[in-house]
XYZ file of C-alpha atoms in Angstrom:
84
model
C 96.161 112.766 126.984
C 95.483 110.464 129.786
C 97.368 107.205 129.739
C 94.642 104.602 130.068
C 95.143 100.902 130.465
C 92.490 99.523 128.138
C 91.075 96.103 128.789
C 93.002 93.487 127.057
C 95.494 96.096 125.615
C 98.391 98.282 126.407
C 98.842 102.004 127.050
C 98.865 104.749 124.413
C 102.593 105.243 124.654
C 103.256 101.614 124.002
C 100.855 101.564 121.022
C 102.432 104.732 119.566
C 105.882 103.367 119.987
C 104.984 100.253 118.203
C 103.637 102.370 115.244
C 106.923 104.267 115.162
C 109.086 101.258 115.456
C 107.296 99.719 112.508
C 107.817 102.847 110.473
C 111.501 102.714 111.359
C 112.032 99.149 110.403
C 110.293 99.436 106.936
C 112.949 101.363 104.870
C 115.647 99.062 106.108
C 113.572 96.001 105.247
C 112.932 97.323 101.738
C 116.192 98.531 100.649
C 117.231 101.613 98.665
C 114.878 102.887 95.985
C 111.940 100.490 96.908
C 108.418 101.405 97.605
C 105.896 99.963 99.993
C 102.183 100.096 100.352
C 100.920 99.809 103.922
C 97.331 99.371 104.972
C 96.444 100.456 108.560
C 93.799 102.319 110.500
C 93.675 105.875 111.664
C 95.226 105.079 115.084
C 98.678 104.105 113.883
C 98.643 106.679 111.117
C 97.928 109.448 113.662
C 100.624 108.184 115.904
C 103.272 108.167 113.083
C 102.230 111.524 111.766
C 102.137 113.063 115.336
C 105.687 111.772 115.745
C 106.893 113.222 112.552
C 105.314 116.650 113.322
C 106.640 116.389 116.964
C 103.185 116.837 118.348
C 102.206 116.231 122.064
C 99.632 113.496 122.717
C 96.875 116.097 122.503
C 97.769 117.023 119.043
C 97.722 113.359 118.038
C 94.201 113.119 119.396
C 93.210 116.004 117.041
C 94.837 114.305 114.164
C 93.070 111.049 114.979
C 89.711 112.761 114.827
C 90.243 113.969 111.306
C 92.005 111.075 109.839
C 89.750 108.444 108.258
C 90.408 104.802 107.656
C 90.165 105.284 103.858
C 92.771 108.107 103.819
C 95.956 108.079 101.778
C 99.106 109.272 103.487
C 102.494 109.461 101.562
C 105.669 109.242 103.613
C 108.989 109.818 102.084
C 112.142 108.437 103.557
C 115.521 109.817 102.422
C 118.838 111.106 103.479
C 117.292 113.758 105.676
C 114.886 111.483 107.383
C 111.216 110.663 107.023
C 108.691 113.331 105.815
C 105.156 113.509 105.085
């Protein structure tokens, strides 16, 4: 994936890193045994799932094409890390 600099925005790597950072912060903010409901759009969802699946940017583009804004994705955070 090319790293465009959109007008008024940042690059894809910066956007994806922000999504991954938000996911990393959530379990610590919740505490053990707590659940969260997060509402987002397909872009951050594709970035997070792509990172969890260790996909290159091209794979994330493919995910983003099939993810819809009304989808439900469940992520589980545990002792072995985050899984989808």
